[in-house]
Tab-separated table of C-alpha atoms and ligand atoms in Angstrom:
chain	number	residue	atom	x	y	z
A	1235	UNK	CA	12.523	-2.975	-13.682
A	1236	UNK	CA	10.188	0.049	-13.667
A	1237	UNK	CA	6.938	1.012	-11.937
A	1238	UNK	CA	3.940	0.865	-14.226
A	1239	UNK	CA	0.348	1.953	-13.680
A	1240	UNK	CA	-2.015	-0.912	-12.904
A	1241	UNK	CA	-4.747	-1.354	-15.487
A	1242	UNK	CA	-7.495	-3.907	-16.007
A	1243	UNK	CA	-5.178	-5.968	-18.231
A	1244	UNK	CA	-2.671	-6.300	-15.406
A	1245	UNK	CA	-4.978	-8.438	-13.287
A	1246	UNK	CA	-3.515	-11.799	-14.354
A	1247	UNK	CA	0.025	-10.662	-13.545
A	1248	UNK	CA	-1.009	-9.514	-10.071
A	1249	UNK	CA	-2.942	-12.646	-9.160
A	1250	UNK	CA	0.051	-14.536	-7.645
A	1251	UNK	CA	0.628	-11.643	-5.211
A	1252	UNK	CA	-2.919	-12.031	-3.892
A	1253	UNK	CA	-3.164	-15.811	-3.635
A	1254	UNK	CA	-3.617	-16.808	0.000
A	1255	UNK	CA	-2.947	-13.233	1.103
A	1256	UNK	CA	-4.652	-11.481	3.997
A	1257	UNK	CA	-6.026	-8.001	3.369
A	1258	UNK	CA	-8.107	-6.609	0.517
A	1259	UNK	CA	-8.919	-8.953	-2.355
A	1260	UNK	CA	-7.616	-8.362	-5.861
A	1261	UNK	CA	-11.213	-7.988	-7.043
A	1262	UNK	CA	-11.859	-5.208	-4.522
A	1263	UNK	CA	-8.683	-3.420	-5.646
A	1264	UNK	CA	-9.389	-3.851	-9.362
A	1265	UNK	CA	-12.866	-2.404	-8.785
A	1266	UNK	CA	-11.211	0.647	-7.208
A	1267	UNK	CA	-9.032	1.366	-10.232
A	1268	UNK	CA	-12.109	1.306	-12.415
A	1269	UNK	CA	-12.409	4.871	-11.028
A	1270	UNK	CA	-9.089	6.344	-12.171
A	1271	UNK	CA	-9.990	9.846	-10.944
A	1272	UNK	CA	-9.882	8.667	-7.340
A	1273	UNK	CA	-7.608	5.636	-7.420
A	1274	UNK	CA	-3.998	5.256	-8.521
A	1275	UNK	CA	-1.990	2.052	-8.425
A	1276	UNK	CA	1.412	0.918	-9.656
A	1277	UNK	CA	3.379	-2.291	-9.805
A	1278	UNK	CA	6.968	-3.325	-10.324
A	1279	UNK	CA	7.593	-6.111	-12.728
A	1280	UNK	CA	10.564	-8.358	-13.206
A	1281	UNK	CA	10.208	-9.965	-16.611
A	1282	UNK	CA	6.550	-10.921	-16.899
A	1283	UNK	CA	6.290	-11.366	-13.125
A	1284	UNK	CA	4.736	-8.701	-10.881
A	1285	UNK	CA	6.870	-8.516	-7.746
A	1286	UNK	CA	5.284	-5.590	-5.874
A	1287	UNK	CA	2.268	-3.312	-6.078
A	1288	UNK	CA	0.773	-0.335	-4.242
A	1289	UNK	CA	-2.772	1.034	-4.383
A	1290	UNK	CA	-4.063	4.430	-3.264
A	1291	UNK	CA	-7.305	6.343	-3.235
A	1292	UNK	CA	-7.244	10.139	-3.293
A	1293	UNK	CA	-9.719	12.985	-3.035
A	1294	UNK	CA	-8.430	16.549	-3.265
A	1295	UNK	CA	-5.307	16.883	-1.132
A	1296	UNK	CA	-5.933	13.665	0.825
A	1297	UNK	CA	-4.555	10.305	-0.216
A	1298	UNK	CA	-4.827	6.908	1.413
A	1299	UNK	CA	-2.640	3.866	0.942
A	1300	UNK	CA	-5.089	0.981	0.530
A	1301	UNK	CA	-2.616	-1.852	0.047
A	1302	UNK	CA	1.018	-2.581	-0.663
A	1303	UNK	CA	2.567	-5.980	-1.054
A	1304	UNK	CA	5.757	-7.600	-2.250
A	1305	UNK	CA	6.180	-11.200	-3.460
A	1306	UNK	CA	7.334	-13.339	-0.554
A	1307	UNK	CA	10.587	-14.338	-2.257
A	1308	UNK	CA	11.470	-10.686	-2.968
A	1309	UNK	CA	11.039	-9.212	0.498
A	1310	UNK	CA	13.726	-7.354	2.475
A	1311	UNK	CA	15.361	-6.125	-0.711
A	1312	UNK	CA	14.049	-2.570	-0.475
A	1313	UNK	CA	11.300	-3.037	-3.064
A	1314	UNK	CA	8.437	-1.731	-0.926
A	1315	UNK	CA	10.433	1.305	0.195
A	1316	UNK	CA	11.396	2.115	-3.419
A	1317	UNK	CA	7.864	1.624	-4.699
A	1318	UNK	CA	6.412	3.819	-1.960
A	1319	UNK	CA	8.981	6.527	-2.611
A	1320	UNK	CA	8.068	6.507	-6.283
A	1321	UNK	CA	4.291	6.355	-5.812
A	1322	UNK	CA	4.138	8.977	-3.052
A	1323	UNK	CA	6.136	11.275	-5.331
A	1324	UNK	CA	3.611	10.665	-8.104
A	1325	UNK	CA	0.734	11.484	-5.752
A	1326	UNK	CA	2.492	14.648	-4.566
A	1327	UNK	CA	2.906	15.693	-8.213
A	1328	UNK	CA	-0.887	15.667	-8.702
A	1329	UNK	CA	-1.510	17.789	-5.603
A	1330	UNK	CA	-1.948	15.229	-2.833
A	1331	UNK	CA	-0.369	16.709	0.306
A	1332	UNK	CA	-1.144	14.117	3.005
A	1333	UNK	CA	-1.150	10.338	2.746
A	1334	UNK	CA	-2.903	8.288	5.413
A	1335	UNK	CA	-2.976	4.561	6.050
A	1336	UNK	CA	-4.165	1.967	8.490
A	1337	UNK	CA	-2.114	-1.026	9.590
A	1338	UNK	CA	-2.565	-3.942	11.977
A	1339	UNK	CA	-0.741	-3.406	15.236
A	1340	UNK	CA	1.005	-6.780	14.801
A	1341	UNK	CA	2.287	-5.986	11.294
A	1342	UNK	CA	5.770	-4.957	12.393
A	1343	UNK	CA	7.215	-5.283	8.880
A	1344	UNK	CA	4.750	-2.772	7.435
A	1345	UNK	CA	4.995	-0.450	10.429
A	1346	UNK	CA	8.789	-0.431	10.131
A	1347	UNK	CA	8.477	0.319	6.435
A	1348	UNK	CA	6.111	3.253	7.001
A	1349	UNK	CA	8.062	4.709	9.915
A	1350	UNK	CA	11.253	4.505	7.886
A	1351	UNK	CA	9.636	6.602	5.180
A	1352	UNK	CA	8.457	9.295	7.603
A	1353	UNK	CA	4.902	8.213	8.459
A	1354	UNK	CA	3.824	9.034	12.011
A	1355	UNK	CA	1.184	7.407	14.182
A	1356	UNK	CA	-1.843	9.699	14.415
A	1357	UNK	CA	-4.451	7.422	15.968
A	1358	UNK	CA	-5.524	3.960	16.966
A	1359	UNK	CA	-8.749	1.985	16.549
A	1360	UNK	CA	-9.004	-0.476	19.431
A	1361	UNK	CA	-10.020	-4.052	18.602
A	1362	UNK	CA	-10.564	-3.152	14.970
A	1363	UNK	CA	-9.367	-6.299	13.190
A	1364	UNK	CA	-10.515	-9.830	13.818
A	1365	UNK	CA	-7.669	-12.273	14.472
A	1366	UNK	CA	-7.709	-16.024	15.066
A	1367	UNK	CA	-8.077	-15.556	18.808
A	1368	UNK	CA	-9.829	-12.274	19.506
A	1369	UNK	CA	-9.172	-8.897	17.933
A	1370	UNK	CA	-6.321	-6.451	17.449
A	1371	UNK	CA	-5.975	-2.688	17.104
A	1372	UNK	CA	-5.590	-0.726	13.900
A	1373	UNK	CA	-2.801	1.858	13.909
A	1374	UNK	CA	-3.531	5.001	11.883
A	1375	UNK	CA	-0.533	6.701	10.303
A	1376	UNK	CA	-0.049	9.781	8.131
A	1377	UNK	CA	2.741	11.521	6.243
A	1378	UNK	CA	3.003	15.045	4.869
A	1379	UNK	CA	4.100	14.096	1.376
A	1380	UNK	CA	4.070	17.688	0.174
A	1381	UNK	CA	6.904	18.405	2.605
A	1382	UNK	CA	8.680	15.177	1.599
A	1383	UNK	CA	8.662	15.826	-2.120
A	1384	UNK	CA	8.546	19.658	-2.342
A	1385	UNK	CA	10.609	20.766	0.646
B	2703	COA	C1	5.308	-5.013	4.409
B	2703	COA	C2	5.963	-5.376	3.062
B	2703	COA	C3	5.225	-4.666	1.934
B	2703	COA	C4	7.441	-4.890	3.111
B	2703	COA	O1	8.012	-5.137	1.826
B	2703	COA	P1	9.611	-5.278	1.624
B	2703	COA	O2	9.904	-5.062	0.177
B	2703	COA	O3	10.073	-6.524	2.233
B	2703	COA	O4	10.145	-4.041	2.469
B	2703	COA	P2	11.566	-3.324	2.270
B	2703	COA	O5	12.592	-4.356	1.899
B	2703	COA	O6	11.410	-2.158	1.371
B	2703	COA	O7	11.876	-2.847	3.752
B	2703	COA	C5	11.841	-1.483	4.138
B	2703	COA	C6	11.859	-1.414	5.655
B	2703	COA	O8	10.646	-1.973	6.190
B	2703	COA	C7	10.937	-2.658	7.437
B	2703	COA	N1	10.701	-4.088	7.274
B	2703	COA	C8	10.382	-4.748	6.129
B	2703	COA	N2	10.191	-6.057	6.392
B	2703	COA	C9	10.411	-6.230	7.714
B	2703	COA	C10	10.354	-7.357	8.573
B	2703	COA	N3	10.048	-8.580	8.092
B	2703	COA	N4	10.601	-7.176	9.887
B	2703	COA	C11	10.886	-5.956	10.367
B	2703	COA	N5	10.975	-4.824	9.597
B	2703	COA	C12	10.728	-4.974	8.292
B	2703	COA	C13	12.392	-2.404	7.725
B	2703	COA	O9	12.466	-1.199	8.463
B	2703	COA	C14	12.951	-2.222	6.318
B	2703	COA	O10	14.136	-1.482	6.288
B	2703	COA	P3	15.538	-2.304	6.442
B	2703	COA	O11	15.490	-3.465	5.482
B	2703	COA	O12	16.555	-1.252	6.086
B	2703	COA	O13	15.602	-2.763	7.872
B	2703	COA	C15	5.979	-6.927	2.841
B	2703	COA	O14	6.445	-7.554	4.006
B	2703	COA	C16	4.617	-7.509	2.482
B	2703	COA	O15	4.245	-7.591	1.295
B	2703	COA	N6	3.847	-7.946	3.501
B	2703	COA	C17	2.503	-8.531	3.276
B	2703	COA	C18	1.500	-7.475	2.884
B	2703	COA	C19	1.361	-6.401	3.940
B	2703	COA	O16	1.381	-6.646	5.147
B	2703	COA	N7	1.199	-5.149	3.464
B	2703	COA	C20	0.974	-3.996	4.321
B	2703	COA	C21	-0.502	-3.796	4.507
B	2703	COA	S1	-0.808	-2.426	5.632
Protein backbone atom coordinates (compact mmCIF):
# COMPACT_ATOMS: atom_id res chain seq x y z
CA UNK A 1 0.00 0.00 0.00
CA UNK A 2 1.44 3.39 -1.00
CA UNK A 3 0.25 7.01 -0.96
CA UNK A 4 -0.65 8.31 -4.39
CA UNK A 5 -1.57 11.80 -5.56
CA UNK A 6 -5.30 12.31 -6.05
CA UNK A 7 -6.24 13.14 -9.62
CA UNK A 8 -9.53 13.62 -11.43
CA UNK A 9 -9.57 9.92 -12.37
CA UNK A 10 -9.45 8.93 -8.71
CA UNK A 11 -12.90 10.31 -7.97
CA UNK A 12 -14.75 6.98 -8.32
CA UNK A 13 -12.35 5.25 -5.92
CA UNK A 14 -12.82 7.97 -3.30
CA UNK A 15 -16.61 8.07 -3.48
CA UNK A 16 -17.21 5.38 -0.80
CA UNK A 17 -15.17 7.44 1.70
CA UNK A 18 -17.52 10.39 1.20
CA UNK A 19 -20.88 8.62 1.21
CA UNK A 20 -22.92 9.80 4.18
CA UNK A 21 -19.91 11.65 5.57
CA UNK A 22 -20.03 14.98 7.37
CA UNK A 23 -17.58 17.66 6.27
CA UNK A 24 -16.60 18.89 2.81
CA UNK A 25 -18.17 17.14 -0.16
CA UNK A 26 -16.10 15.15 -2.64
CA UNK A 27 -17.15 17.60 -5.35
CA UNK A 28 -15.81 20.55 -3.35
CA UNK A 29 -12.51 18.71 -2.82
CA UNK A 30 -12.19 17.59 -6.44
CA UNK A 31 -12.76 21.20 -7.52
CA UNK A 32 -9.85 22.21 -5.27
CA UNK A 33 -7.40 19.82 -6.91
CA UNK A 34 -8.30 21.27 -10.27
CA UNK A 35 -5.82 23.95 -9.09
CA UNK A 36 -2.72 21.83 -8.51
CA UNK A 37 -0.53 24.86 -7.76
CA UNK A 38 -2.46 25.51 -4.55
CA UNK A 39 -3.92 22.14 -3.64
CA UNK A 40 -2.24 18.81 -2.94
CA UNK A 41 -4.02 15.60 -2.00
CA UNK A 42 -3.04 11.97 -1.53
CA UNK A 43 -4.77 8.70 -0.83
CA UNK A 44 -3.81 5.25 0.36
CA UNK A 45 -5.21 2.36 -1.54
CA UNK A 46 -5.57 -1.27 -0.64
CA UNK A 47 -6.16 -3.17 -3.85
CA UNK A 48 -8.60 -1.05 -5.84
CA UNK A 49 -10.12 0.34 -2.64
CA UNK A 50 -9.23 3.80 -1.31
CA UNK A 51 -8.93 3.49 2.46
CA UNK A 52 -7.72 6.98 3.45
CA UNK A 53 -7.17 10.39 1.92
CA UNK A 54 -5.87 13.83 2.92
CA UNK A 55 -6.34 17.17 1.18
CA UNK A 56 -4.40 20.40 1.66
CA UNK A 57 -4.32 23.88 0.22
CA UNK A 58 -1.09 25.87 0.29
CA UNK A 59 0.07 29.37 -0.56
CA UNK A 60 3.73 30.25 -0.06
CA UNK A 61 4.89 28.90 3.29
CA UNK A 62 1.36 28.37 4.64
CA UNK A 63 -0.53 25.12 4.28
CA UNK A 64 -3.96 24.10 5.50
CA UNK A 65 -5.36 20.63 6.02
CA UNK A 66 -8.82 20.75 4.44
CA UNK A 67 -9.90 17.17 5.09
CA UNK A 68 -8.62 13.78 6.14
CA UNK A 69 -10.64 10.63 6.43
CA UNK A 70 -10.18 6.91 6.82
CA UNK A 71 -12.67 4.18 5.85
CA UNK A 72 -14.72 3.26 8.90
CA UNK A 73 -13.57 -0.37 8.89
CA UNK A 74 -9.90 0.68 8.77
CA UNK A 75 -9.81 3.12 11.67
CA UNK A 76 -7.53 2.86 14.73
CA UNK A 77 -4.86 1.09 12.71
CA UNK A 78 -2.55 4.09 12.40
CA UNK A 79 -3.53 4.92 8.81
CA UNK A 80 -4.35 8.58 9.40
CA UNK A 81 -1.17 9.16 11.40
CA UNK A 82 0.94 7.50 8.68
CA UNK A 83 -0.77 9.40 5.89
CA UNK A 84 -0.36 12.72 7.69
CA UNK A 85 3.30 12.01 8.38
CA UNK A 86 3.86 11.29 4.71
CA UNK A 87 1.83 14.22 3.36
CA UNK A 88 3.21 16.80 5.80
CA UNK A 89 6.69 15.68 4.78
CA UNK A 90 5.76 16.19 1.13
CA UNK A 91 4.45 19.69 1.89
CA UNK A 92 7.61 20.53 3.84
CA UNK A 93 9.68 19.40 0.84
CA UNK A 94 8.01 22.05 -1.37
CA UNK A 95 8.66 24.84 1.14
CA UNK A 96 5.54 24.84 3.31
CA UNK A 97 6.67 25.65 6.86
CA UNK A 98 3.39 25.85 8.82
CA UNK A 99 0.29 23.71 8.49
CA UNK A 100 -2.99 24.92 9.97
CA UNK A 101 -6.33 23.20 10.40
CA UNK A 102 -9.73 23.61 11.93
CA UNK A 103 -11.58 20.87 13.78
CA UNK A 104 -14.89 20.54 15.60
CA UNK A 105 -14.48 20.70 19.35
CA UNK A 106 -16.37 17.40 19.69
CA UNK A 107 -14.15 15.53 17.21
CA UNK A 108 -11.95 13.90 19.84
CA UNK A 109 -10.59 11.30 17.40
CA UNK A 110 -9.24 13.96 15.04
CA UNK A 111 -7.99 16.17 17.86
CA UNK A 112 -6.12 13.23 19.37
CA UNK A 113 -4.62 12.46 15.98
CA UNK A 114 -3.42 16.04 15.45
CA UNK A 115 -2.08 16.47 18.97
CA UNK A 116 -0.20 13.20 18.67
CA UNK A 117 1.54 14.52 15.58
CA UNK A 118 2.59 17.79 17.24
CA UNK A 119 -0.22 20.19 16.30
CA UNK A 120 -1.01 22.79 18.96
CA UNK A 121 -4.20 24.71 19.60
CA UNK A 122 -3.76 28.31 18.46
CA UNK A 123 -7.32 29.62 18.55
CA UNK A 124 -11.01 28.93 18.84
CA UNK A 125 -14.06 30.12 16.91
CA UNK A 126 -17.04 30.07 19.27
CA UNK A 127 -20.29 28.58 17.97
CA UNK A 128 -18.80 28.10 14.53
CA UNK A 129 -20.39 24.82 13.43
CA UNK A 130 -24.07 24.00 13.36
CA UNK A 131 -24.97 20.79 15.20
CA UNK A 132 -28.30 19.02 15.61
CA UNK A 133 -29.10 20.97 18.76
CA UNK A 134 -27.35 24.33 18.64
CA UNK A 135 -23.78 25.07 17.65
CA UNK A 136 -20.26 24.07 18.62
CA UNK A 137 -16.84 25.72 18.57
CA UNK A 138 -14.14 25.28 15.97
CA UNK A 139 -10.66 24.59 17.35
CA UNK A 140 -7.81 26.07 15.31
CA UNK A 141 -4.54 24.14 15.35
CA UNK A 142 -1.14 24.63 13.74
CA UNK A 143 2.15 22.76 13.42
CA UNK A 144 5.61 23.95 12.43
CA UNK A 145 6.28 21.29 9.83
CA UNK A 146 9.61 22.80 8.85
CA UNK A 147 10.88 21.99 12.34
CA UNK A 148 9.27 18.52 12.19
CA UNK A 149 10.82 17.48 8.91
CA UNK A 150 14.05 19.56 8.77
CA UNK A 151 15.13 19.75 12.40
C1 LIG B 1 -10.04 11.18 12.56
C2 LIG B 1 -9.67 9.98 11.67
C3 LIG B 1 -9.11 10.49 10.35
C4 LIG B 1 -8.58 9.15 12.42
O1 LIG B 1 -8.17 8.10 11.54
P1 LIG B 1 -7.48 6.75 12.11
O2 LIG B 1 -6.77 6.10 10.97
O3 LIG B 1 -8.48 5.96 12.83
O4 LIG B 1 -6.42 7.34 13.13
P2 LIG B 1 -5.10 6.59 13.64
O5 LIG B 1 -5.38 5.12 13.77
O6 LIG B 1 -3.95 7.00 12.81
O7 LIG B 1 -4.96 7.18 15.11
C5 LIG B 1 -3.93 8.09 15.47
C6 LIG B 1 -4.28 8.69 16.82
O8 LIG B 1 -5.47 9.50 16.71
C7 LIG B 1 -6.24 9.39 17.93
N1 LIG B 1 -7.51 8.73 17.64
C8 LIG B 1 -7.90 8.17 16.46
N2 LIG B 1 -9.16 7.71 16.57
C9 LIG B 1 -9.57 7.95 17.84
C10 LIG B 1 -10.78 7.71 18.54
N3 LIG B 1 -11.81 7.09 17.94
N4 LIG B 1 -10.87 8.12 19.82
C11 LIG B 1 -9.84 8.75 20.41
N5 LIG B 1 -8.64 9.00 19.80
C12 LIG B 1 -8.52 8.61 18.53
C13 LIG B 1 -5.43 8.54 18.87
O9 LIG B 1 -4.58 9.42 19.59
C14 LIG B 1 -4.63 7.69 17.90
O10 LIG B 1 -3.44 7.19 18.44
P3 LIG B 1 -3.52 5.75 19.21
O11 LIG B 1 -4.25 4.79 18.31
O12 LIG B 1 -2.06 5.42 19.40
O13 LIG B 1 -4.26 6.00 20.49
C15 LIG B 1 -10.90 9.04 11.44
O14 LIG B 1 -11.53 8.80 12.67
C16 LIG B 1 -11.93 9.61 10.47
O15 LIG B 1 -11.85 9.39 9.25
N6 LIG B 1 -12.94 10.34 11.00
C17 LIG B 1 -14.00 10.94 10.16
C18 LIG B 1 -13.47 12.12 9.37
C19 LIG B 1 -12.92 13.21 10.27
O16 LIG B 1 -13.45 13.52 11.34
N7 LIG B 1 -11.82 13.83 9.80
C20 LIG B 1 -11.19 14.94 10.49
C21 LIG B 1 -11.76 16.23 9.97
S1 LIG B 1 -11.06 17.63 10.86
